[in-house]
Amino acid sequence: MRFLSVLVLIAGAAIGVFYPWAVSNFSGHAIGTWRVYEGGRFRPATVRLAARDAPVRVLVDLTARAERVASQQHTVLTLTAASGGRTALASTLSFNHADNPRQVSPQLPDKIFRDEAGVIETVTPGAYVFTVGPGDADGIDMRAVDLILRAGTGSVDERAKPAGYTLMGVGLAGLVLSLVFGRGNKPPQNPNSQPPPPRWGRGGSQR
């Protein structure tokens, strides 16, 4: 039962955690990366997209002090993408769900947090203007913000996360139960397996 519970736990983690992360970060191919904030200034990025790029996944990397971002409950950044005077995507980014931020350098306290702004499902060929700006969060010491675009990305099945988390819960519960009941099923100890008490010398029963 313990081995089966571990397998269920691993399967749940693969479906609910690794699969969505892999699709979001590695499916499709990279279009490019643009620096949209540096030196205290935001600047828009203009990118020409083709119809064959669809769907386009929009990711944002934020370089900042980790403790301020991890505890943040407000919007850190806003993002809009527009083409031909029409808004193709509008999103708010909080970055507080990024479990494993990347480290810039062992000597620096800054970390790189990634958040997904969304997916542009249908692309009208032409120039798209991506505008990133500050949200309503206070005290975020931002060093840099990068815009990352990926073309031809897959979509995450919405059932994956709930199913994965359910399997993880079942596997964890089974593992705990196997450990608890496993302790009570230990065979009784054979008294003959213990060495006899000393009979002579210090601590012996006779002299």
PDB file of C-alpha atoms in Angstrom:
ATOM      1  CA  MET A   1       0.000   0.000   0.000  1.00  0.00           C
ATOM      2  CA  ARG A   2       2.853   2.358   0.781  1.00  0.00           C
ATOM      3  CA  PHE A   3       4.466   1.853  -2.633  1.00  0.00           C
ATOM      4  CA  LEU A   4       1.127   2.376  -4.402  1.00  0.00           C
ATOM      5  CA  SER A   5       0.481   5.579  -2.423  1.00  0.00           C
ATOM      6  CA  VAL A   6       3.879   6.946  -3.440  1.00  0.00           C
ATOM      7  CA  LEU A   7       3.114   6.203  -7.101  1.00  0.00           C
ATOM      8  CA  VAL A   8      -0.248   7.988  -6.849  1.00  0.00           C
ATOM      9  CA  LEU A   9       1.429  10.972  -5.162  1.00  0.00           C
ATOM     10  CA  ILE A  10       4.058  11.192  -7.912  1.00  0.00           C
ATOM     11  CA  ALA A  11       1.423  10.887 -10.638  1.00  0.00           C
ATOM     12  CA  GLY A  12      -0.622  13.673  -9.042  1.00  0.00           C
ATOM     13  CA  ALA A  13       2.393  15.964  -8.862  1.00  0.00           C
ATOM     14  CA  ALA A  14       3.210  15.269 -12.520  1.00  0.00           C
ATOM     15  CA  ILE A  15      -0.349  16.026 -13.689  1.00  0.00           C
ATOM     16  CA  GLY A  16      -1.171  18.947 -11.395  1.00  0.00           C
ATOM     17  CA  VAL A  17       2.192  20.709 -11.124  1.00  0.00           C
ATOM     18  CA  PHE A  18       4.784  19.646 -13.697  1.00  0.00           C
ATOM     19  CA  TYR A  19       2.462  19.361 -16.717  1.00  0.00           C
ATOM     20  CA  PRO A  20       0.980  22.917 -16.502  1.00  0.00           C
ATOM     21  CA  TRP A  21       4.444  24.358 -15.777  1.00  0.00           C
ATOM     22  CA  ALA A  22       6.015  22.559 -18.750  1.00  0.00           C
ATOM     23  CA  VAL A  23       3.237  23.630 -21.138  1.00  0.00           C
ATOM     24  CA  SER A  24       3.429  27.262 -19.977  1.00  0.00           C
ATOM     25  CA  ASN A  25       7.205  27.536 -20.214  1.00  0.00           C
ATOM     26  CA  PHE A  26       8.367  25.117 -22.898  1.00  0.00           C
ATOM     27  CA  SER A  27       5.591  24.360 -25.382  1.00  0.00           C
ATOM     28  CA  GLY A  28       5.881  25.987 -28.787  1.00  0.00           C
ATOM     29  CA  HIS A  29       8.948  28.030 -29.688  1.00  0.00           C
ATOM     30  CA  ALA A  30      10.347  31.359 -28.537  1.00  0.00           C
ATOM     31  CA  ILE A  31       9.589  34.491 -30.524  1.00  0.00           C
ATOM     32  CA  GLY A  32      11.865  36.694 -28.424  1.00  0.00           C
ATOM     33  CA  THR A  33      12.494  38.609 -25.217  1.00  0.00           C
ATOM     34  CA  TRP A  34      12.218  42.383 -24.768  1.00  0.00           C
ATOM     35  CA  ARG A  35      13.341  44.520 -21.823  1.00  0.00           C
ATOM     36  CA  VAL A  36      10.341  46.736 -20.961  1.00  0.00           C
ATOM     37  CA  TYR A  37      11.599  48.212 -17.666  1.00  0.00           C
ATOM     38  CA  GLU A  38      15.072  49.256 -16.595  1.00  0.00           C
ATOM     39  CA  GLY A  39      16.622  52.204 -14.816  1.00  0.00           C
ATOM     40  CA  GLY A  40      13.298  53.301 -13.353  1.00  0.00           C
ATOM     41  CA  ARG A  41      11.539  53.665 -16.725  1.00  0.00           C
ATOM     42  CA  PHE A  42       8.902  51.614 -18.532  1.00  0.00           C
ATOM     43  CA  ARG A  43       8.927  51.501 -22.308  1.00  0.00           C
ATOM     44  CA  PRO A  44       6.544  49.724 -24.708  1.00  0.00           C
ATOM     45  CA  ALA A  45       7.693  46.898 -26.950  1.00  0.00           C
ATOM     46  CA  THR A  46       6.517  46.693 -30.562  1.00  0.00           C
ATOM     47  CA  VAL A  47       6.553  43.185 -32.033  1.00  0.00           C
ATOM     48  CA  ARG A  48       5.437  42.056 -35.474  1.00  0.00           C
ATOM     49  CA  LEU A  49       3.411  38.863 -35.273  1.00  0.00           C
ATOM     50  CA  ALA A  50       2.242  36.553 -38.051  1.00  0.00           C
ATOM     51  CA  ALA A  51      -0.896  34.446 -38.189  1.00  0.00           C
ATOM     52  CA  ARG A  52       1.207  31.287 -37.968  1.00  0.00           C
ATOM     53  CA  ASP A  53       2.492  32.413 -34.532  1.00  0.00           C
ATOM     54  CA  ALA A  54      -0.913  31.824 -32.934  1.00  0.00           C
ATOM     55  CA  PRO A  55      -1.538  31.042 -30.201  1.00  0.00           C
ATOM     56  CA  VAL A  56       1.000  33.385 -28.588  1.00  0.00           C
ATOM     57  CA  ARG A  57       1.711  32.954 -24.886  1.00  0.00           C
ATOM     58  CA  VAL A  58       2.741  36.165 -23.095  1.00  0.00           C
ATOM     59  CA  LEU A  59       5.074  35.805 -20.113  1.00  0.00           C
ATOM     60  CA  VAL A  60       6.664  38.455 -17.914  1.00  0.00           C
ATOM     61  CA  ASP A  61       9.854  38.129 -15.865  1.00  0.00           C
ATOM     62  CA  LEU A  62      10.244  40.488 -12.896  1.00  0.00           C
ATOM     63  CA  THR A  63      13.611  40.986 -11.246  1.00  0.00           C
ATOM     64  CA  ALA A  64      13.141  42.318  -7.702  1.00  0.00           C
ATOM     65  CA  ARG A  65      13.778  41.657  -4.026  1.00  0.00           C
ATOM     66  CA  ALA A  66      12.189  38.340  -3.152  1.00  0.00           C
ATOM     67  CA  GLU A  67      10.680  39.172   0.243  1.00  0.00           C
ATOM     68  CA  ARG A  68       8.617  42.086  -1.095  1.00  0.00           C
ATOM     69  CA  VAL A  69       7.156  40.122  -3.999  1.00  0.00           C
ATOM     70  CA  ALA A  70       6.428  36.883  -2.145  1.00  0.00           C
ATOM     71  CA  SER A  71       4.269  38.631   0.469  1.00  0.00           C
ATOM     72  CA  GLN A  72       2.473  40.877  -2.023  1.00  0.00           C
ATOM     73  CA  GLN A  73      -1.318  40.627  -2.359  1.00  0.00           C
ATOM     74  CA  HIS A  74      -1.826  43.469  -4.848  1.00  0.00           C
ATOM     75  CA  THR A  75      -1.183  43.960  -8.533  1.00  0.00           C
ATOM     76  CA  VAL A  76       2.517  44.442  -9.212  1.00  0.00           C
ATOM     77  CA  LEU A  77       2.312  45.077 -12.972  1.00  0.00           C
ATOM     78  CA  THR A  78      -0.316  45.604 -15.641  1.00  0.00           C
ATOM     79  CA  LEU A  79       0.027  44.564 -19.281  1.00  0.00           C
ATOM     80  CA  THR A  80      -1.908  45.352 -22.438  1.00  0.00           C
ATOM     81  CA  ALA A  81      -1.314  44.192 -25.996  1.00  0.00           C
ATOM     82  CA  ALA A  82      -2.910  46.134 -28.836  1.00  0.00           C
ATOM     83  CA  SER A  83      -2.879  45.937 -32.616  1.00  0.00           C
ATOM     84  CA  GLY A  84      -4.582  48.247 -35.066  1.00  0.00           C
ATOM     85  CA  GLY A  85      -6.182  50.216 -32.259  1.00  0.00           C
ATOM     86  CA  ARG A  86      -7.797  47.094 -30.749  1.00  0.00           C
ATOM     87  CA  THR A  87      -6.850  45.506 -27.446  1.00  0.00           C
ATOM     88  CA  ALA A  88      -5.842  41.888 -27.917  1.00  0.00           C
ATOM     89  CA  LEU A  89      -4.903  41.190 -24.296  1.00  0.00           C
ATOM     90  CA  ALA A  90      -5.212  42.939 -20.933  1.00  0.00           C
ATOM     91  CA  SER A  91      -3.868  41.415 -17.748  1.00  0.00           C
ATOM     92  CA  THR A  92      -2.782  42.110 -14.166  1.00  0.00           C
ATOM     93  CA  LEU A  93       0.258  40.377 -12.693  1.00  0.00           C
ATOM     94  CA  SER A  94       0.884  39.679  -9.008  1.00  0.00           C
ATOM     95  CA  PHE A  95       3.816  37.157  -9.143  1.00  0.00           C
ATOM     96  CA  ASN A  96       2.969  35.913  -5.623  1.00  0.00           C
ATOM     97  CA  HIS A  97       2.253  32.375  -6.831  1.00  0.00           C
ATOM     98  CA  ALA A  98       5.750  31.842  -8.265  1.00  0.00           C
ATOM     99  CA  ASP A  99       7.037  28.995  -6.082  1.00  0.00           C
ATOM    100  CA  ASN A 100      10.563  28.771  -7.431  1.00  0.00           C
ATOM    101  CA  PRO A 101      11.973  32.145  -8.490  1.00  0.00           C
ATOM    102  CA  ARG A 102      15.310  32.057 -10.244  1.00  0.00           C
ATOM    103  CA  GLN A 103      18.339  33.550  -8.522  1.00  0.00           C
ATOM    104  CA  VAL A 104      20.168  36.360 -10.269  1.00  0.00           C
ATOM    105  CA  SER A 105      23.428  35.875  -8.376  1.00  0.00           C
ATOM    106  CA  PRO A 106      24.421  34.245  -5.068  1.00  0.00           C
ATOM    107  CA  GLN A 107      25.790  37.638  -3.965  1.00  0.00           C
ATOM    108  CA  LEU A 108      22.540  39.535  -4.661  1.00  0.00           C
ATOM    109  CA  PRO A 109      19.175  39.396  -2.844  1.00  0.00           C
ATOM    110  CA  ASP A 110      17.257  39.839  -6.106  1.00  0.00           C
ATOM    111  CA  LYS A 111      15.212  37.018  -7.642  1.00  0.00           C
ATOM    112  CA  ILE A 112      13.535  36.597 -11.042  1.00  0.00           C
ATOM    113  CA  PHE A 113       9.792  35.917 -10.809  1.00  0.00           C
ATOM    114  CA  ARG A 114       7.771  34.739 -13.804  1.00  0.00           C
ATOM    115  CA  ASP A 115       4.051  35.252 -14.328  1.00  0.00           C
ATOM    116  CA  GLU A 116       1.807  34.546 -17.299  1.00  0.00           C
ATOM    117  CA  ALA A 117      -0.142  37.465 -18.690  1.00  0.00           C
ATOM    118  CA  GLY A 118      -2.284  35.285 -20.938  1.00  0.00           C
ATOM    119  CA  VAL A 119      -2.574  33.872 -24.433  1.00  0.00           C
ATOM    120  CA  ILE A 120      -3.407  35.653 -27.687  1.00  0.00           C
ATOM    121  CA  GLU A 121      -5.414  32.898 -29.369  1.00  0.00           C
ATOM    122  CA  THR A 122      -5.874  34.529 -32.787  1.00  0.00           C
ATOM    123  CA  VAL A 123      -3.223  36.737 -34.342  1.00  0.00           C
ATOM    124  CA  THR A 124      -3.974  39.351 -36.971  1.00  0.00           C
ATOM    125  CA  PRO A 125      -0.724  39.831 -38.930  1.00  0.00           C
ATOM    126  CA  GLY A 126       0.928  43.103 -38.076  1.00  0.00           C
ATOM    127  CA  ALA A 127       2.567  45.083 -35.291  1.00  0.00           C
ATOM    128  CA  TYR A 128       1.489  44.503 -31.710  1.00  0.00           C
ATOM    129  CA  VAL A 129       2.335  47.036 -29.015  1.00  0.00           C
ATOM    130  CA  PHE A 130       2.902  45.547 -25.562  1.00  0.00           C
ATOM    131  CA  THR A 131       2.650  48.097 -22.767  1.00  0.00           C
ATOM    132  CA  VAL A 132       3.697  47.174 -19.233  1.00  0.00           C
ATOM    133  CA  GLY A 133       3.095  49.534 -16.316  1.00  0.00           C
ATOM    134  CA  PRO A 134       3.045  49.570 -12.507  1.00  0.00           C
ATOM    135  CA  GLY A 135       0.139  48.198 -10.507  1.00  0.00           C
ATOM    136  CA  ASP A 136      -1.169  49.300  -7.115  1.00  0.00           C
ATOM    137  CA  ALA A 137       1.407  47.373  -5.071  1.00  0.00           C
ATOM    138  CA  ASP A 138       3.720  49.493  -2.907  1.00  0.00           C
ATOM    139  CA  GLY A 139       7.338  48.979  -1.982  1.00  0.00           C
ATOM    140  CA  ILE A 140       8.357  46.737  -4.899  1.00  0.00           C
ATOM    141  CA  ASP A 141      12.013  47.427  -5.594  1.00  0.00           C
ATOM    142  CA  MET A 142      12.047  46.470  -9.282  1.00  0.00           C
ATOM    143  CA  ARG A 143      15.360  46.075 -11.048  1.00  0.00           C
ATOM    144  CA  ALA A 144      14.125  44.918 -14.471  1.00  0.00           C
ATOM    145  CA  VAL A 145      11.063  43.604 -16.310  1.00  0.00           C
ATOM    146  CA  ASP A 146      11.278  41.408 -19.410  1.00  0.00           C
ATOM    147  CA  LEU A 147       8.535  40.483 -21.874  1.00  0.00           C
ATOM    148  CA  ILE A 148       8.734  36.930 -23.275  1.00  0.00           C
ATOM    149  CA  LEU A 149       6.629  35.732 -26.208  1.00  0.00           C
ATOM    150  CA  ARG A 150       6.229  32.103 -27.271  1.00  0.00           C
ATOM    151  CA  ALA A 151       4.518  31.042 -30.510  1.00  0.00           C
ATOM    152  CA  GLY A 152       2.435  27.943 -31.201  1.00  0.00           C
ATOM    153  CA  THR A 153       2.065  27.128 -27.536  1.00  0.00           C
ATOM    154  CA  GLY A 154      -0.171  24.362 -26.266  1.00  0.00           C
ATOM    155  CA  SER A 155      -3.066  24.985 -23.943  1.00  0.00           C
ATOM    156  CA  VAL A 156      -3.286  23.486 -20.477  1.00  0.00           C
ATOM    157  CA  ASP A 157      -6.280  21.238 -19.886  1.00  0.00           C
ATOM    158  CA  GLU A 158      -8.312  22.937 -17.176  1.00  0.00           C
ATOM    159  CA  ARG A 159      -9.027  19.548 -15.599  1.00  0.00           C
ATOM    160  CA  ALA A 160      -5.334  18.811 -15.059  1.00  0.00           C
ATOM    161  CA  LYS A 161      -4.732  20.828 -11.891  1.00  0.00           C
ATOM    162  CA  PRO A 162      -7.839  19.676  -9.954  1.00  0.00           C
ATOM    163  CA  ALA A 163      -7.215  16.063 -10.973  1.00  0.00           C
ATOM    164  CA  GLY A 164      -3.543  16.286 -10.055  1.00  0.00           C
ATOM    165  CA  TYR A 165      -4.209  17.851  -6.671  1.00  0.00           C
ATOM    166  CA  THR A 166      -6.856  15.197  -5.955  1.00  0.00           C
ATOM    167  CA  LEU A 167      -4.388  12.407  -6.740  1.00  0.00           C
ATOM    168  CA  MET A 168      -1.761  14.091  -4.560  1.00  0.00           C
ATOM    169  CA  GLY A 169      -4.253  14.215  -1.682  1.00  0.00           C
ATOM    170  CA  VAL A 170      -5.212  10.560  -2.121  1.00  0.00           C
ATOM    171  CA  GLY A 171      -1.579   9.493  -2.327  1.00  0.00           C
ATOM    172  CA  LEU A 172      -0.600  11.507   0.735  1.00  0.00           C
ATOM    173  CA  ALA A 173      -3.544  10.155   2.746  1.00  0.00           C
ATOM    174  CA  GLY A 174      -2.693   6.597   1.735  1.00  0.00           C
ATOM    175  CA  LEU A 175       0.942   7.114   2.658  1.00  0.00           C
ATOM    176  CA  VAL A 176       0.018   8.444   6.110  1.00  0.00           C
ATOM    177  CA  LEU A 177      -2.419   5.581   6.729  1.00  0.00           C
ATOM    178  CA  SER A 178       0.146   2.997   5.667  1.00  0.00           C
ATOM    179  CA  LEU A 179       2.681   4.461   8.083  1.00  0.00           C
ATOM    180  CA  VAL A 180       0.178   4.596  10.975  1.00  0.00           C
ATOM    181  CA  PHE A 181      -1.246   1.098  10.529  1.00  0.00           C
ATOM    182  CA  GLY A 182       2.125  -0.318   9.572  1.00  0.00           C
ATOM    183  CA  ARG A 183       3.432   0.387  13.055  1.00  0.00           C
ATOM    184  CA  GLY A 184       0.649  -1.634  14.663  1.00  0.00           C
ATOM    185  CA  ASN A 185       1.265  -4.679  12.456  1.00  0.00           C
ATOM    186  CA  LYS A 186       4.804  -5.333  13.588  1.00  0.00           C
ATOM    187  CA  PRO A 187       5.290  -8.955  14.804  1.00  0.00           C
ATOM    188  CA  PRO A 188       5.814  -9.390  18.549  1.00  0.00           C
ATOM    189  CA  GLN A 189       9.395  -9.402  19.636  1.00  0.00           C
ATOM    190  CA  ASN A 190      10.898 -12.807  20.375  1.00  0.00           C
ATOM    191  CA  PRO A 191      12.189 -12.796  23.951  1.00  0.00           C
ATOM    192  CA  ASN A 192      14.833 -15.360  22.988  1.00  0.00           C
ATOM    193  CA  SER A 193      16.318 -12.878  20.540  1.00  0.00           C
ATOM    194  CA  GLN A 194      17.702 -10.782  23.397  1.00  0.00           C
ATOM    195  CA  PRO A 195      20.998 -11.831  25.004  1.00  0.00           C
ATOM    196  CA  PRO A 196      20.628 -13.318  28.529  1.00  0.00           C
ATOM    197  CA  PRO A 197      21.397 -11.025  31.458  1.00  0.00           C
ATOM    198  CA  PRO A 198      24.910 -11.297  32.854  1.00  0.00           C
ATOM    199  CA  ARG A 199      25.230 -13.798  35.700  1.00  0.00           C
ATOM    200  CA  TRP A 200      28.751 -13.047  36.912  1.00  0.00           C
ATOM    201  CA  GLY A 201      30.748  -9.969  37.541  1.00  0.00           C
ATOM    202  CA  ARG A 202      29.470  -6.425  37.992  1.00  0.00           C
ATOM    203  CA  GLY A 203      25.745  -6.174  37.514  1.00  0.00           C
ATOM    204  CA  GLY A 204      25.298  -9.975  37.506  1.00  0.00           C
ATOM    205  CA  SER A 205      22.433 -11.722  39.252  1.00  0.00           C
ATOM    206  CA  GLN A 206      24.784 -14.075  41.177  1.00  0.00           C
ATOM    207  CA  ARG A 207      28.197 -13.805  42.641  1.00  0.00           C
TER     208      ARG A 207
END
